[in-house]
């Protein structure tokens, strides 16, 4: 009897059920496939939603993930840093050393994918969502173009570039040019909002206005580069923001994405400005259509980011210190506890699973 090599992964077999160790046969990559040994994998808030099995749509409505092509068992983990250990004969050139895996893979063939926007493919095959992800010792990646060397970056930190980093960066890229006398408004100063403020400041944006209900988060926003902050529930907030922006708000980045935040956001941009919504809090929007036209505003949804943006972000991160919040590592076999702790709100900063 021959025994083939195996590896351990930590899937769940029912939504909200425990993540349990499973031994799998180690796959032999074929064609363009690449086998990556996972070194680090971030435990992301979206993993909590995937594990729950639904997204809240607001007003008691839920978006069930089973109806969105996500099938059990699921091996989570879309923030992967690892090393290439094997590749199919058509894989071509492979990155050396620790590398980041772009997880938002699509079919690879349709016009959306050919444009490099695989994250928006209608036949998504994202790692850690539709395909087995990095809560495992190994992950199979369909093509080496999704794998990029991280150089001297701290590999545990670099893993966060695949989701929170990319989501933030892609939203910021949608703004376009910001002149020195113009302003960008950031709504919500949690992890993504703070990272956005930091990246905007590093990209040279001079006026960054941050909104959050919590005073301590507004304080953090100033520490990372916000030039003015407001409590969105305060009186005359729109007039006060307009005064701080000198009526030159080019874009609003909304990391909350609720009815009230989008409604507030829409009131702020100058003519031709943009409202870029990232947060998935949920809710609905009613707004008079003629104003959309006469103000020439754009309301843009932003979901993760493209493969070219991921490469740009890895370059950008090599030139700047992006993450200034606590990042803790836990051994891979604690995946279940790490996810549960995050769901219970017990995690300060971020947790990254360690499989070195
Ligand atoms: Zn596609
Ligand atoms: Zn994520």
PDB file of C-alpha atoms in Angstrom, residues 152-319:
ATOM      1  CA  UNK A 152      11.824  42.618   2.419  1.00  0.00           C
ATOM      2  CA  UNK A 153       8.319  43.294   3.741  1.00  0.00           C
ATOM      3  CA  UNK A 154       7.408  41.697   7.054  1.00  0.00           C
ATOM      4  CA  UNK A 155       5.514  38.632   5.740  1.00  0.00           C
ATOM      5  CA  UNK A 156       2.891  38.594   8.525  1.00  0.00           C
ATOM      6  CA  UNK A 157       2.076  42.246   7.843  1.00  0.00           C
ATOM      7  CA  UNK A 158       2.199  41.774   4.067  1.00  0.00           C
ATOM      8  CA  UNK A 159      -0.620  39.217   4.230  1.00  0.00           C
ATOM      9  CA  UNK A 160      -3.004  42.063   5.115  1.00  0.00           C
ATOM     10  CA  UNK A 161      -2.298  43.697   1.755  1.00  0.00           C
ATOM     11  CA  UNK A 162      -4.506  41.083   0.053  1.00  0.00           C
ATOM     12  CA  UNK A 163      -7.782  42.228   1.584  1.00  0.00           C
ATOM     13  CA  UNK A 164      -7.927  45.241   3.889  1.00  0.00           C
ATOM     14  CA  UNK A 165      -4.958  46.841   2.129  1.00  0.00           C
ATOM     15  CA  UNK A 166      -6.230  46.163  -1.389  1.00  0.00           C
ATOM     16  CA  UNK A 167      -9.818  47.180  -0.620  1.00  0.00           C
ATOM     17  CA  UNK A 168      -8.649  50.504   0.761  1.00  0.00           C
ATOM     18  CA  UNK A 169      -6.128  51.123  -1.995  1.00  0.00           C
ATOM     19  CA  UNK A 170      -8.586  50.346  -4.790  1.00  0.00           C
ATOM     20  CA  UNK A 171     -11.179  52.726  -3.305  1.00  0.00           C
ATOM     21  CA  UNK A 172      -8.556  55.494  -3.127  1.00  0.00           C
ATOM     22  CA  UNK A 173      -7.448  54.887  -6.746  1.00  0.00           C
ATOM     23  CA  UNK A 174     -11.023  55.543  -7.869  1.00  0.00           C
ATOM     24  CA  UNK A 175     -10.753  59.158  -6.641  1.00  0.00           C
ATOM     25  CA  UNK A 176      -8.164  60.139  -9.247  1.00  0.00           C
ATOM     26  CA  UNK A 177      -6.179  63.371  -8.894  1.00  0.00           C
ATOM     27  CA  UNK A 178      -6.638  65.499  -5.756  1.00  0.00           C
ATOM     28  CA  UNK A 179      -5.273  69.062  -5.940  1.00  0.00           C
ATOM     29  CA  UNK A 180      -3.790  70.709  -2.859  1.00  0.00           C
ATOM     30  CA  UNK A 181      -6.820  72.924  -2.226  1.00  0.00           C
ATOM     31  CA  UNK A 182      -9.265  70.015  -2.545  1.00  0.00           C
ATOM     32  CA  UNK A 183     -10.499  67.693   0.204  1.00  0.00           C
ATOM     33  CA  UNK A 184     -11.320  64.029   0.658  1.00  0.00           C
ATOM     34  CA  UNK A 185     -13.799  62.947   3.311  1.00  0.00           C
ATOM     35  CA  UNK A 186     -13.392  59.555   5.016  1.00  0.00           C
ATOM     36  CA  UNK A 187     -16.495  58.157   6.725  1.00  0.00           C
ATOM     37  CA  UNK A 188     -15.813  55.589   9.461  1.00  0.00           C
ATOM     38  CA  UNK A 189     -12.458  55.387  11.240  1.00  0.00           C
ATOM     39  CA  UNK A 190     -12.170  51.660  11.929  1.00  0.00           C
ATOM     40  CA  UNK A 191      -9.286  49.619  10.487  1.00  0.00           C
ATOM     41  CA  UNK A 192      -9.998  50.388   6.822  1.00  0.00           C
ATOM     42  CA  UNK A 193     -10.823  54.058   7.411  1.00  0.00           C
ATOM     43  CA  UNK A 194      -7.599  54.640   9.343  1.00  0.00           C
ATOM     44  CA  UNK A 195      -5.575  52.835   6.686  1.00  0.00           C
ATOM     45  CA  UNK A 196      -7.267  54.993   4.025  1.00  0.00           C
ATOM     46  CA  UNK A 197      -6.321  58.179   5.877  1.00  0.00           C
ATOM     47  CA  UNK A 198      -2.745  56.947   6.131  1.00  0.00           C
ATOM     48  CA  UNK A 199      -2.511  56.078   2.417  1.00  0.00           C
ATOM     49  CA  UNK A 200      -4.169  59.371   1.379  1.00  0.00           C
ATOM     50  CA  UNK A 201      -1.672  61.303   3.497  1.00  0.00           C
ATOM     51  CA  UNK A 202       1.251  59.297   2.059  1.00  0.00           C
ATOM     52  CA  UNK A 203      -0.051  60.036  -1.451  1.00  0.00           C
ATOM     53  CA  UNK A 204       0.129  63.733  -0.659  1.00  0.00           C
ATOM     54  CA  UNK A 205      -3.538  64.620  -0.098  1.00  0.00           C
ATOM     55  CA  UNK A 206      -3.454  67.824   1.940  1.00  0.00           C
ATOM     56  CA  UNK A 207      -6.994  68.005   3.352  1.00  0.00           C
ATOM     57  CA  UNK A 208      -8.401  64.804   4.823  1.00  0.00           C
ATOM     58  CA  UNK A 209     -11.628  65.131   6.765  1.00  0.00           C
ATOM     59  CA  UNK A 210     -12.541  62.144   8.941  1.00  0.00           C
ATOM     60  CA  UNK A 211     -15.969  61.325  10.353  1.00  0.00           C
ATOM     61  CA  UNK A 212     -16.731  58.928  13.179  1.00  0.00           C
ATOM     62  CA  UNK A 213     -19.259  58.748  15.994  1.00  0.00           C
ATOM     63  CA  UNK A 214     -16.554  57.775  18.520  1.00  0.00           C
ATOM     64  CA  UNK A 215     -14.270  60.496  19.906  1.00  0.00           C
ATOM     65  CA  UNK A 216     -11.350  58.082  20.413  1.00  0.00           C
ATOM     66  CA  UNK A 217     -11.503  56.982  16.764  1.00  0.00           C
ATOM     67  CA  UNK A 218     -11.510  60.618  15.637  1.00  0.00           C
ATOM     68  CA  UNK A 219      -8.386  61.083  17.721  1.00  0.00           C
ATOM     69  CA  UNK A 220      -6.705  58.090  16.047  1.00  0.00           C
ATOM     70  CA  UNK A 221      -7.696  59.566  12.692  1.00  0.00           C
ATOM     71  CA  UNK A 222      -5.754  62.745  13.500  1.00  0.00           C
ATOM     72  CA  UNK A 223      -2.748  60.660  14.559  1.00  0.00           C
ATOM     73  CA  UNK A 224      -2.606  58.912  11.163  1.00  0.00           C
ATOM     74  CA  UNK A 225      -3.071  62.081   9.108  1.00  0.00           C
ATOM     75  CA  UNK A 226      -6.606  63.508   9.205  1.00  0.00           C
ATOM     76  CA  UNK A 227      -6.578  67.309   9.115  1.00  0.00           C
ATOM     77  CA  UNK A 228     -10.112  67.777  10.512  1.00  0.00           C
ATOM     78  CA  UNK A 229     -12.640  65.469  12.170  1.00  0.00           C
ATOM     79  CA  UNK A 230     -16.365  65.618  12.853  1.00  0.00           C
ATOM     80  CA  UNK A 231     -18.963  63.640  14.714  1.00  0.00           C
ATOM     81  CA  UNK A 232     -21.503  62.839  11.979  1.00  0.00           C
ATOM     82  CA  UNK A 233     -24.307  63.028  14.549  1.00  0.00           C
ATOM     83  CA  UNK A 234     -23.410  66.572  15.586  1.00  0.00           C
ATOM     84  CA  UNK A 235     -25.537  69.591  14.693  1.00  0.00           C
ATOM     85  CA  UNK A 236     -25.080  71.331  11.338  1.00  0.00           C
ATOM     86  CA  UNK A 237     -22.507  68.688  10.410  1.00  0.00           C
ATOM     87  CA  UNK A 238     -22.931  69.154   6.640  1.00  0.00           C
ATOM     88  CA  UNK A 239     -22.358  72.925   6.866  1.00  0.00           C
ATOM     89  CA  UNK A 240     -19.379  72.407   9.161  1.00  0.00           C
ATOM     90  CA  UNK A 241     -17.766  69.839   6.855  1.00  0.00           C
ATOM     91  CA  UNK A 242     -18.405  72.093   3.836  1.00  0.00           C
ATOM     92  CA  UNK A 243     -16.715  74.962   5.664  1.00  0.00           C
ATOM     93  CA  UNK A 244     -13.690  72.774   6.523  1.00  0.00           C
ATOM     94  CA  UNK A 245     -13.567  71.522   2.908  1.00  0.00           C
ATOM     95  CA  UNK A 246     -14.013  75.069   1.566  1.00  0.00           C
ATOM     96  CA  UNK A 247     -16.687  73.584  -0.730  1.00  0.00           C
ATOM     97  CA  UNK A 248     -13.978  71.599  -2.504  1.00  0.00           C
ATOM     98  CA  UNK A 249     -14.713  68.015  -1.500  1.00  0.00           C
ATOM     99  CA  UNK A 250     -13.729  65.880  -4.509  1.00  0.00           C
ATOM    100  CA  UNK A 251     -14.601  62.526  -3.001  1.00  0.00           C
ATOM    101  CA  UNK A 252     -16.147  60.785  -0.049  1.00  0.00           C
ATOM    102  CA  UNK A 253     -14.858  57.339   0.935  1.00  0.00           C
ATOM    103  CA  UNK A 254     -17.535  55.569   2.961  1.00  0.00           C
ATOM    104  CA  UNK A 255     -16.264  52.621   4.996  1.00  0.00           C
ATOM    105  CA  UNK A 256     -19.574  52.187   6.804  1.00  0.00           C
ATOM    106  CA  UNK A 257     -22.034  51.974   3.924  1.00  0.00           C
ATOM    107  CA  UNK A 258     -25.272  52.492   5.827  1.00  0.00           C
ATOM    108  CA  UNK A 259     -28.321  54.468   4.663  1.00  0.00           C
ATOM    109  CA  UNK A 260     -27.476  57.482   6.867  1.00  0.00           C
ATOM    110  CA  UNK A 261     -23.740  57.549   5.971  1.00  0.00           C
ATOM    111  CA  UNK A 262     -24.371  57.354   2.220  1.00  0.00           C
ATOM    112  CA  UNK A 263     -27.063  60.015   2.527  1.00  0.00           C
ATOM    113  CA  UNK A 264     -24.618  62.275   4.342  1.00  0.00           C
ATOM    114  CA  UNK A 265     -21.835  61.415   1.874  1.00  0.00           C
ATOM    115  CA  UNK A 266     -23.951  62.362  -1.145  1.00  0.00           C
ATOM    116  CA  UNK A 267     -24.520  65.832   0.270  1.00  0.00           C
ATOM    117  CA  UNK A 268     -20.804  66.619   0.408  1.00  0.00           C
ATOM    118  CA  UNK A 269     -18.988  66.468  -2.964  1.00  0.00           C
ATOM    119  CA  UNK A 270     -18.591  69.460  -5.214  1.00  0.00           C
ATOM    120  CA  UNK A 271     -20.010  69.205  -8.740  1.00  0.00           C
ATOM    121  CA  UNK A 272     -18.411  66.269 -10.526  1.00  0.00           C
ATOM    122  CA  UNK A 273     -17.352  64.693  -7.232  1.00  0.00           C
ATOM    123  CA  UNK A 274     -17.557  61.048  -6.216  1.00  0.00           C
ATOM    124  CA  UNK A 275     -19.064  59.023  -3.417  1.00  0.00           C
ATOM    125  CA  UNK A 276     -17.150  55.745  -3.147  1.00  0.00           C
ATOM    126  CA  UNK A 277     -18.843  53.173  -0.942  1.00  0.00           C
ATOM    127  CA  UNK A 278     -16.859  50.299   0.532  1.00  0.00           C
ATOM    128  CA  UNK A 279     -18.653  49.416   3.787  1.00  0.00           C
ATOM    129  CA  UNK A 280     -21.295  46.685   3.756  1.00  0.00           C
ATOM    130  CA  UNK A 281     -23.321  47.802   6.738  1.00  0.00           C
ATOM    131  CA  UNK A 282     -26.441  47.781   4.567  1.00  0.00           C
ATOM    132  CA  UNK A 283     -29.572  49.801   4.019  1.00  0.00           C
ATOM    133  CA  UNK A 284     -31.212  51.660   1.198  1.00  0.00           C
ATOM    134  CA  UNK A 285     -30.774  54.923  -0.643  1.00  0.00           C
ATOM    135  CA  UNK A 286     -33.383  57.412  -1.915  1.00  0.00           C
ATOM    136  CA  UNK A 287     -32.139  60.497  -3.692  1.00  0.00           C
ATOM    137  CA  UNK A 288     -33.661  62.832  -6.297  1.00  0.00           C
ATOM    138  CA  UNK A 289     -32.329  61.784  -9.708  1.00  0.00           C
ATOM    139  CA  UNK A 290     -32.128  65.332 -11.208  1.00  0.00           C
ATOM    140  CA  UNK A 291     -29.539  66.248  -8.545  1.00  0.00           C
ATOM    141  CA  UNK A 292     -27.317  63.342  -9.593  1.00  0.00           C
ATOM    142  CA  UNK A 293     -27.255  64.893 -13.061  1.00  0.00           C
ATOM    143  CA  UNK A 294     -27.037  68.606 -12.281  1.00  0.00           C
ATOM    144  CA  UNK A 295     -24.374  67.996  -9.636  1.00  0.00           C
ATOM    145  CA  UNK A 296     -22.741  65.406 -11.947  1.00  0.00           C
ATOM    146  CA  UNK A 297     -21.849  63.227  -8.989  1.00  0.00           C
ATOM    147  CA  UNK A 298     -20.872  59.557  -9.212  1.00  0.00           C
ATOM    148  CA  UNK A 299     -21.908  56.958  -6.672  1.00  0.00           C
ATOM    149  CA  UNK A 300     -19.425  54.117  -6.953  1.00  0.00           C
ATOM    150  CA  UNK A 301     -19.304  50.776  -5.178  1.00  0.00           C
ATOM    151  CA  UNK A 302     -15.807  49.442  -4.546  1.00  0.00           C
ATOM    152  CA  UNK A 303     -15.247  45.735  -3.897  1.00  0.00           C
ATOM    153  CA  UNK A 304     -11.733  44.412  -3.076  1.00  0.00           C
ATOM    154  CA  UNK A 305      -9.394  45.388  -5.944  1.00  0.00           C
ATOM    155  CA  UNK A 306      -7.838  44.289  -9.220  1.00  0.00           C
ATOM    156  CA  UNK A 307      -4.686  42.294  -9.837  1.00  0.00           C
ATOM    157  CA  UNK A 308      -2.775  45.338 -11.211  1.00  0.00           C
ATOM    158  CA  UNK A 309      -3.804  47.320  -8.111  1.00  0.00           C
ATOM    159  CA  UNK A 310      -2.522  44.501  -5.916  1.00  0.00           C
ATOM    160  CA  UNK A 311       0.882  44.682  -7.604  1.00  0.00           C
ATOM    161  CA  UNK A 312       0.971  48.466  -7.230  1.00  0.00           C
ATOM    162  CA  UNK A 313       0.082  48.193  -3.564  1.00  0.00           C
ATOM    163  CA  UNK A 314       2.886  45.705  -2.873  1.00  0.00           C
ATOM    164  CA  UNK A 315       5.291  48.222  -4.459  1.00  0.00           C
ATOM    165  CA  UNK A 316       3.774  51.071  -2.454  1.00  0.00           C
ATOM    166  CA  UNK A 317       4.021  49.104   0.802  1.00  0.00           C
ATOM    167  CA  UNK A 318       7.724  48.537   0.199  1.00  0.00           C
ATOM    168  CA  UNK A 319       8.257  52.296   0.235  1.00  0.00           C
TER     169      UNK A 319
END
